[in-house]
Amino acid sequence: MKNQRFYALDLLRTCAILVVTFYHVWETSFGESKMLFKASESVFGLLTPFFLNYWGYSGLILALVSFFLIGYSTTQINWKRYLLVGTGLIGMMVHDQANTDITTWSWNLYAYLFVSLLVVQFFPQNKKFLSAASILAIASLCIPIDWYQTLKPNLSPFLSQMLVGDLDVNATIGWGLLPWLAIPFLGFSIGRIIRLEPQQSWVYCGFKNEAWYLLGLATAIVCIFPMNPNISITPTGFYYYVFSADLWFFWSRFIVLFIWIRLACLNQVNELLGKFKAVRFISDLAWNRFFGLCYFVEFAFLPWASDWSLHFRDHSRLIDIYWLGLLLATEIVTRLLVKNFKEFRLFSNKLVSRS
């Protein structure tokens, strides 16, 4: 397992990617106007309720899975990862500033990721510490989000954004460090703990019929908690809908996510999924192999969504085409970037060896 891909996680990440890019197109196209399509008008309209009710936490899922894989990897400090996230942070700062005033930028995802990477870098390879970090992370995620919001009156506007986010209906800024820093802490710690386990341990071999029991439990949880009836997407938008959800809704999704991660670690599950060409094809996509770079490249194409928003309103099927085109264009451009980088690195190594 330690030299193979986690096929189940690649499948999960692919589903989450579809939802996150869906949201990016929606947000860039319509912003605060909360433009929605009917199910009969477009695939976008058809998928909106399903994505929100069952995949609303896709951004957090991607963060958890990404940091799980970082923790599981042998290389804890990856300069390319820091360069990519740092570039994204600078780009968002430049994009958000008003009248060239750098102090006006808003806390954002790349700032959250940059802080998360810096902190987990100092996590020791000690099971007791990692277990304690996991327990602390879970405990912080069990506190209602409204409690964290009560800290805002005692904080400056920027500290408020950074620590607890801004959950105003019309101008939501998510990814506050409290409690969402727990997501990378938890993912990294679990990934590192599993990495430290022997190859023949129960973590990889599992128990008799464990996979079937876990699948049954996950199915039961999804059926019992099918949706969140307390918040509607229509007046609020995606961010508020996701970051303001009740604890029961959050944990009804994340318990299933933890079950899926557990399944992904089982040798029998990984070997079974690896037999399918379609699974291996999905796993080999640039969106999975170079997710961070794809996420970055995607933003180069998103401005077109804003330019074409009026056409989307008049011809709702165009937004479906744009969404799929965005996924495909990002895949192609990322593959080209990786290929050219590898060729440049090989060429540089040859020059060094000759000299």
Short mmCIF file of C-alpha atoms in Angstrom, two decimals:
data_model
loop_
_atom_site.label_atom_id
_atom_site.label_comp_id
_atom_site.label_asym_id
_atom_site.label_seq_id
_atom_site.Cartn_x
_atom_site.Cartn_y
_atom_site.Cartn_z
CA MET A 1 0.00 0.00 0.00
CA LYS A 2 2.79 2.42 0.84
CA ASN A 3 3.95 2.49 -2.79
CA GLN A 4 0.49 2.61 -4.35
CA ARG A 5 -2.18 5.23 -4.82
CA PHE A 6 -5.28 5.33 -2.65
CA TYR A 7 -7.80 4.69 -5.41
CA ALA A 8 -10.81 5.26 -3.16
CA LEU A 9 -9.46 8.68 -2.18
CA ASP A 10 -8.86 9.57 -5.82
CA LEU A 11 -12.50 8.75 -6.58
CA LEU A 12 -13.66 10.80 -3.60
CA ARG A 13 -11.43 13.72 -4.56
CA THR A 14 -12.70 13.63 -8.15
CA CYS A 15 -16.30 13.96 -6.95
CA ALA A 16 -15.33 16.83 -4.64
CA ILE A 17 -13.45 18.53 -7.49
CA LEU A 18 -16.57 18.46 -9.65
CA VAL A 19 -18.50 20.22 -6.90
CA VAL A 20 -15.82 22.79 -6.07
CA THR A 21 -15.36 23.80 -9.72
CA PHE A 22 -19.15 23.91 -9.99
CA TYR A 23 -19.22 26.38 -7.11
CA HIS A 24 -16.36 28.45 -8.56
CA VAL A 25 -18.24 28.83 -11.85
CA TRP A 26 -21.45 29.72 -10.01
CA GLU A 27 -19.74 32.29 -7.75
CA THR A 28 -17.70 33.89 -10.53
CA SER A 29 -20.70 34.12 -12.83
CA PHE A 30 -23.30 35.51 -10.47
CA GLY A 31 -21.60 36.54 -7.23
CA GLU A 32 -24.07 37.79 -4.66
CA SER A 33 -27.06 37.77 -7.01
CA LYS A 34 -27.69 34.11 -6.10
CA MET A 35 -28.67 33.24 -9.67
CA LEU A 36 -30.16 29.74 -9.80
CA PHE A 37 -31.38 27.58 -12.63
CA LYS A 38 -34.32 25.21 -12.58
CA ALA A 39 -33.67 21.50 -12.96
CA SER A 40 -35.30 21.58 -16.38
CA GLU A 41 -33.10 24.43 -17.61
CA SER A 42 -29.62 22.98 -17.26
CA VAL A 43 -27.48 20.28 -15.69
CA PHE A 44 -26.32 23.05 -13.35
CA GLY A 45 -29.85 23.50 -12.08
CA LEU A 46 -30.40 19.76 -11.84
CA LEU A 47 -27.28 19.18 -9.75
CA THR A 48 -27.47 22.18 -7.39
CA PRO A 49 -29.69 20.59 -4.68
CA PHE A 50 -27.83 17.26 -4.88
CA PHE A 51 -24.40 18.87 -4.63
CA LEU A 52 -25.43 21.05 -1.69
CA ASN A 53 -27.16 18.35 0.32
CA TYR A 54 -24.66 15.57 -0.25
CA TRP A 55 -21.44 17.31 -1.31
CA GLY A 56 -21.72 20.73 0.30
CA TYR A 57 -18.53 20.19 2.28
CA SER A 58 -16.43 19.38 -0.78
CA GLY A 59 -13.97 22.19 -0.05
CA LEU A 60 -13.37 20.84 3.44
CA ILE A 61 -13.20 17.30 2.06
CA LEU A 62 -10.45 18.34 -0.35
CA ALA A 63 -8.55 20.04 2.48
CA LEU A 64 -8.82 16.96 4.71
CA VAL A 65 -7.82 14.52 1.97
CA SER A 66 -4.94 16.75 0.81
CA PHE A 67 -3.46 17.05 4.27
CA PHE A 68 -4.02 13.35 4.91
CA LEU A 69 -1.88 12.62 1.84
CA ILE A 70 0.72 15.20 2.91
CA GLY A 71 0.92 13.51 6.31
CA TYR A 72 1.13 10.09 4.69
CA SER A 73 3.91 11.12 2.30
CA THR A 74 7.55 10.68 3.19
CA THR A 75 8.39 14.27 2.25
CA GLN A 76 7.03 16.66 4.86
CA ILE A 77 8.56 19.84 3.41
CA ASN A 78 7.87 20.25 -0.30
CA TRP A 79 9.14 23.57 -1.68
CA LYS A 80 6.90 23.33 -4.76
CA ARG A 81 3.84 23.10 -2.52
CA TYR A 82 4.86 26.19 -0.56
CA LEU A 83 5.69 28.06 -3.77
CA LEU A 84 2.29 27.24 -5.27
CA VAL A 85 0.29 28.19 -2.19
CA GLY A 86 2.44 31.30 -1.63
CA THR A 87 1.90 32.44 -5.22
CA GLY A 88 -1.83 31.88 -4.84
CA LEU A 89 -1.84 33.92 -1.63
CA ILE A 90 -0.02 36.85 -3.26
CA GLY A 91 -2.34 36.66 -6.26
CA MET A 92 -5.44 36.79 -4.05
CA MET A 93 -4.00 39.68 -2.07
CA VAL A 94 -3.41 41.67 -5.25
CA HIS A 95 -6.84 40.76 -6.59
CA ASP A 96 -8.70 41.75 -3.40
CA GLN A 97 -6.95 45.01 -2.54
CA ALA A 98 -8.85 48.26 -3.07
CA ASN A 99 -7.18 51.28 -4.70
CA THR A 100 -3.74 49.59 -4.50
CA ASP A 101 -4.06 49.49 -0.69
CA ILE A 102 -2.61 46.12 0.28
CA THR A 103 -4.13 46.36 3.77
CA THR A 104 -7.64 45.99 2.33
CA TRP A 105 -7.30 42.39 1.16
CA SER A 106 -9.57 39.80 2.71
CA TRP A 107 -8.64 36.55 4.42
CA ASN A 108 -9.00 33.73 1.90
CA LEU A 109 -8.43 30.06 1.19
CA TYR A 110 -4.76 30.45 0.22
CA ALA A 111 -4.01 32.30 3.45
CA TYR A 112 -5.69 29.48 5.35
CA LEU A 113 -3.67 26.86 3.45
CA PHE A 114 -0.40 28.73 3.89
CA VAL A 115 -0.85 28.93 7.67
CA SER A 116 -1.93 25.28 7.77
CA LEU A 117 1.17 24.13 5.87
CA LEU A 118 3.47 26.14 8.12
CA VAL A 119 1.97 24.71 11.29
CA VAL A 120 1.85 21.01 10.32
CA GLN A 121 5.46 21.26 9.15
CA PHE A 122 6.48 21.25 12.80
CA PHE A 123 4.40 18.22 13.81
CA PRO A 124 6.79 15.54 15.11
CA GLN A 125 6.62 11.91 14.00
CA ASN A 126 5.33 10.87 17.39
CA LYS A 127 2.14 8.86 17.69
CA LYS A 128 1.23 10.29 21.09
CA PHE A 129 1.53 13.87 19.84
CA LEU A 130 -0.33 13.08 16.61
CA SER A 131 -3.10 11.29 18.51
CA ALA A 132 -3.46 14.25 20.88
CA ALA A 133 -3.60 16.65 17.91
CA SER A 134 -6.34 14.51 16.33
CA ILE A 135 -8.41 14.48 19.53
CA LEU A 136 -8.01 18.25 19.95
CA ALA A 137 -9.04 18.80 16.32
CA ILE A 138 -12.16 16.64 16.69
CA ALA A 139 -13.08 18.43 19.93
CA SER A 140 -12.84 21.85 18.24
CA LEU A 141 -15.11 20.62 15.44
CA CYS A 142 -17.71 19.58 18.01
CA ILE A 143 -18.23 23.18 19.16
CA PRO A 144 -21.16 24.94 17.43
CA ILE A 145 -20.05 27.49 14.86
CA ASP A 146 -22.18 30.16 16.56
CA TRP A 147 -19.94 29.97 19.63
CA TYR A 148 -16.88 30.95 17.60
CA GLN A 149 -18.83 33.85 16.10
CA THR A 150 -19.35 35.31 19.59
CA LEU A 151 -15.63 36.16 19.64
CA LYS A 152 -16.03 38.73 16.84
CA PRO A 153 -16.93 41.81 18.99
CA ASN A 154 -13.56 41.50 20.74
CA LEU A 155 -11.54 41.33 17.53
CA SER A 156 -10.49 43.77 14.82
CA PRO A 157 -12.17 43.28 11.41
CA PHE A 158 -9.13 41.49 9.96
CA LEU A 159 -8.54 39.29 13.01
CA SER A 160 -12.23 38.46 12.96
CA GLN A 161 -11.96 37.28 9.35
CA MET A 162 -8.79 35.33 10.04
CA LEU A 163 -9.85 33.61 13.24
CA VAL A 164 -13.58 32.95 12.86
CA GLY A 165 -14.51 34.06 9.35
CA ASP A 166 -17.33 36.39 8.37
CA LEU A 167 -20.70 34.67 8.06
CA ASP A 168 -22.75 37.60 6.86
CA VAL A 169 -25.35 36.31 4.41
CA ASN A 170 -24.36 38.67 1.60
CA ALA A 171 -20.58 38.77 2.12
CA THR A 172 -19.39 35.52 3.57
CA ILE A 173 -15.68 34.92 4.12
CA GLY A 174 -15.09 31.34 5.13
CA TRP A 175 -11.96 29.43 6.11
CA GLY A 176 -11.51 31.08 9.49
CA LEU A 177 -8.85 29.31 11.56
CA LEU A 178 -11.41 28.51 14.26
CA PRO A 179 -12.52 25.82 13.88
CA TRP A 180 -11.36 24.99 10.35
CA LEU A 181 -7.65 24.76 11.16
CA ALA A 182 -8.72 21.48 12.74
CA ILE A 183 -9.26 20.01 9.27
CA PRO A 184 -5.57 20.05 8.16
CA PHE A 185 -4.49 19.14 11.71
CA LEU A 186 -6.75 16.11 11.67
CA GLY A 187 -5.96 15.03 8.12
CA PHE A 188 -2.21 15.38 8.56
CA SER A 189 -2.17 13.60 11.92
CA ILE A 190 -4.22 10.64 10.70
CA GLY A 191 -2.12 10.33 7.56
CA ARG A 192 1.14 10.40 9.51
CA ILE A 193 -0.11 7.89 12.11
CA ILE A 194 -1.12 5.46 9.35
CA ARG A 195 2.22 5.96 7.62
CA LEU A 196 4.00 4.92 10.80
CA GLU A 197 2.04 1.65 11.01
CA PRO A 198 3.72 -1.59 9.83
CA GLN A 199 2.62 -2.84 6.41
CA GLN A 200 1.11 -6.00 7.92
CA SER A 201 -0.86 -4.24 10.66
CA TRP A 202 -4.65 -4.22 10.96
CA VAL A 203 -4.66 -0.70 9.48
CA TYR A 204 -3.92 -2.17 6.05
CA CYS A 205 -5.17 -5.74 6.42
CA GLY A 206 -8.43 -4.92 8.20
CA PHE A 207 -10.80 -7.30 9.96
CA LYS A 208 -13.07 -9.95 8.51
CA ASN A 209 -15.95 -8.38 6.52
CA GLU A 210 -14.95 -4.94 7.86
CA ALA A 211 -15.37 -3.26 4.47
CA TRP A 212 -18.97 -4.47 4.11
CA TYR A 213 -19.91 -3.35 7.62
CA LEU A 214 -18.42 0.08 7.00
CA LEU A 215 -20.23 0.47 3.69
CA GLY A 216 -23.50 -0.47 5.36
CA LEU A 217 -22.91 2.04 8.16
CA ALA A 218 -22.06 4.84 5.70
CA THR A 219 -25.18 4.11 3.64
CA ALA A 220 -27.36 4.15 6.76
CA ILE A 221 -25.97 7.51 7.90
CA VAL A 222 -26.60 9.11 4.50
CA CYS A 223 -30.16 7.76 4.42
CA ILE A 224 -30.94 8.96 7.96
CA PHE A 225 -29.55 12.47 7.34
CA PRO A 226 -30.33 13.16 3.68
CA MET A 227 -30.25 16.97 3.76
CA ASN A 228 -30.12 20.13 5.82
CA PRO A 229 -33.64 21.62 6.04
CA ASN A 230 -32.62 24.58 8.21
CA ILE A 231 -30.77 26.62 5.58
CA SER A 232 -31.87 27.32 2.01
CA ILE A 233 -29.39 28.04 -0.77
CA THR A 234 -31.72 30.57 -2.42
CA PRO A 235 -31.21 33.58 -0.10
CA THR A 236 -27.80 32.69 1.29
CA GLY A 237 -25.36 31.34 -1.27
CA PHE A 238 -22.89 28.47 -1.04
CA TYR A 239 -20.44 29.79 1.54
CA TYR A 240 -23.06 30.70 4.14
CA TYR A 241 -24.92 27.46 3.48
CA VAL A 242 -21.79 25.37 4.13
CA PHE A 243 -20.03 27.23 6.94
CA SER A 244 -23.20 27.91 8.95
CA ALA A 245 -24.62 24.41 8.97
CA ASP A 246 -25.57 22.73 12.22
CA LEU A 247 -23.22 20.25 13.90
CA TRP A 248 -25.46 17.28 13.18
CA PHE A 249 -25.32 18.05 9.44
CA PHE A 250 -21.55 18.51 9.50
CA TRP A 251 -20.88 15.27 11.35
CA SER A 252 -23.39 13.29 9.30
CA ARG A 253 -21.12 14.04 6.35
CA PHE A 254 -17.74 13.78 8.02
CA ILE A 255 -18.39 10.46 9.73
CA VAL A 256 -19.01 9.08 6.24
CA LEU A 257 -15.79 10.75 5.07
CA PHE A 258 -13.77 9.09 7.84
CA ILE A 259 -15.34 5.74 6.93
CA TRP A 260 -14.26 6.31 3.32
CA ILE A 261 -10.69 7.12 4.37
CA ARG A 262 -10.66 3.93 6.43
CA LEU A 263 -11.85 1.93 3.42
CA ALA A 264 -9.20 3.56 1.23
CA CYS A 265 -6.47 2.27 3.55
CA LEU A 266 -7.56 -1.38 3.26
CA ASN A 267 -5.42 -3.46 0.90
CA GLN A 268 -8.42 -5.44 -0.30
CA VAL A 269 -10.32 -2.29 -1.30
CA ASN A 270 -7.33 -0.76 -3.04
CA GLU A 271 -6.54 -3.96 -4.93
CA LEU A 272 -10.17 -4.38 -5.99
CA LEU A 273 -10.49 -0.82 -7.31
CA GLY A 274 -7.13 -1.07 -9.06
CA LYS A 275 -8.50 -3.82 -11.30
CA PHE A 276 -10.84 -1.38 -13.07
CA LYS A 277 -9.44 0.62 -16.00
CA ALA A 278 -11.89 3.45 -15.36
CA VAL A 279 -10.66 3.81 -11.78
CA ARG A 280 -7.01 3.81 -12.87
CA PHE A 281 -7.85 6.39 -15.56
CA ILE A 282 -9.52 8.70 -13.01
CA SER A 283 -6.64 8.23 -10.59
CA ASP A 284 -4.16 9.17 -13.31
CA LEU A 285 -5.88 12.47 -14.13
CA ALA A 286 -3.83 15.59 -13.52
CA TRP A 287 -6.67 16.74 -11.26
CA ASN A 288 -5.68 13.91 -8.92
CA ARG A 289 -1.94 13.63 -9.46
CA PHE A 290 -1.31 17.40 -9.39
CA PHE A 291 -4.38 18.68 -7.61
CA GLY A 292 -2.75 21.79 -6.15
CA LEU A 293 -1.46 22.90 -9.53
CA CYS A 294 -4.81 22.20 -11.20
CA TYR A 295 -6.61 24.25 -8.56
CA PHE A 296 -4.22 27.12 -9.29
CA VAL A 297 -4.46 26.82 -13.09
CA GLU A 298 -8.25 26.77 -12.92
CA PHE A 299 -8.33 30.39 -11.79
CA ALA A 300 -6.80 31.47 -15.11
CA PHE A 301 -10.02 30.43 -16.89
CA LEU A 302 -12.57 31.58 -14.32
CA PRO A 303 -12.70 35.28 -15.38
CA TRP A 304 -14.46 34.16 -18.55
CA ALA A 305 -17.38 33.05 -16.40
CA SER A 306 -17.87 36.63 -15.26
CA ASP A 307 -17.60 37.93 -18.83
CA TRP A 308 -20.17 35.43 -20.08
CA SER A 309 -22.61 35.63 -17.15
CA LEU A 310 -25.25 37.50 -19.19
CA HIS A 311 -25.10 34.79 -21.85
CA PHE A 312 -25.52 32.16 -19.13
CA ARG A 313 -28.72 33.86 -17.98
CA ASP A 314 -30.15 33.90 -21.49
CA HIS A 315 -28.85 30.48 -22.56
CA SER A 316 -28.63 28.34 -19.46
CA ARG A 317 -27.09 25.34 -21.26
CA LEU A 318 -23.94 27.39 -21.94
CA ILE A 319 -22.95 27.26 -18.28
CA ASP A 320 -22.92 23.46 -18.46
CA ILE A 321 -20.58 23.60 -21.45
CA TYR A 322 -18.35 26.15 -19.74
CA TRP A 323 -18.11 24.07 -16.56
CA LEU A 324 -17.04 20.95 -18.45
CA GLY A 325 -14.72 23.02 -20.63
CA LEU A 326 -13.09 24.46 -17.51
CA LEU A 327 -12.36 20.98 -16.17
CA LEU A 328 -10.94 19.81 -19.50
CA ALA A 329 -8.86 22.94 -20.15
CA THR A 330 -7.35 22.79 -16.67
CA GLU A 331 -6.48 19.12 -17.15
CA ILE A 332 -4.75 19.76 -20.49
CA VAL A 333 -2.84 22.87 -19.39
CA THR A 334 -1.64 21.21 -16.19
CA ARG A 335 -0.38 18.16 -18.07
CA LEU A 336 1.52 20.43 -20.46
CA LEU A 337 3.05 22.41 -17.60
CA VAL A 338 4.18 19.26 -15.79
CA LYS A 339 5.56 17.72 -18.98
CA ASN A 340 7.53 20.85 -19.92
CA PHE A 341 8.84 21.23 -16.38
CA LYS A 342 10.11 17.66 -16.38
CA GLU A 343 11.75 18.14 -19.78
CA PHE A 344 13.36 21.38 -18.60
CA ARG A 345 14.63 19.67 -15.44
CA LEU A 346 16.11 16.77 -17.46
CA PHE A 347 17.77 19.22 -19.83
CA SER A 348 19.21 21.19 -16.89
CA ASN A 349 20.54 18.00 -15.28
CA LYS A 350 22.29 17.07 -18.54
CA LEU A 351 23.95 20.47 -18.72
CA VAL A 352 25.13 20.14 -15.11
CA SER A 353 26.48 16.65 -15.67
CA ARG A 354 28.38 17.76 -18.81
CA SER A 355 29.92 20.70 -17.05
#
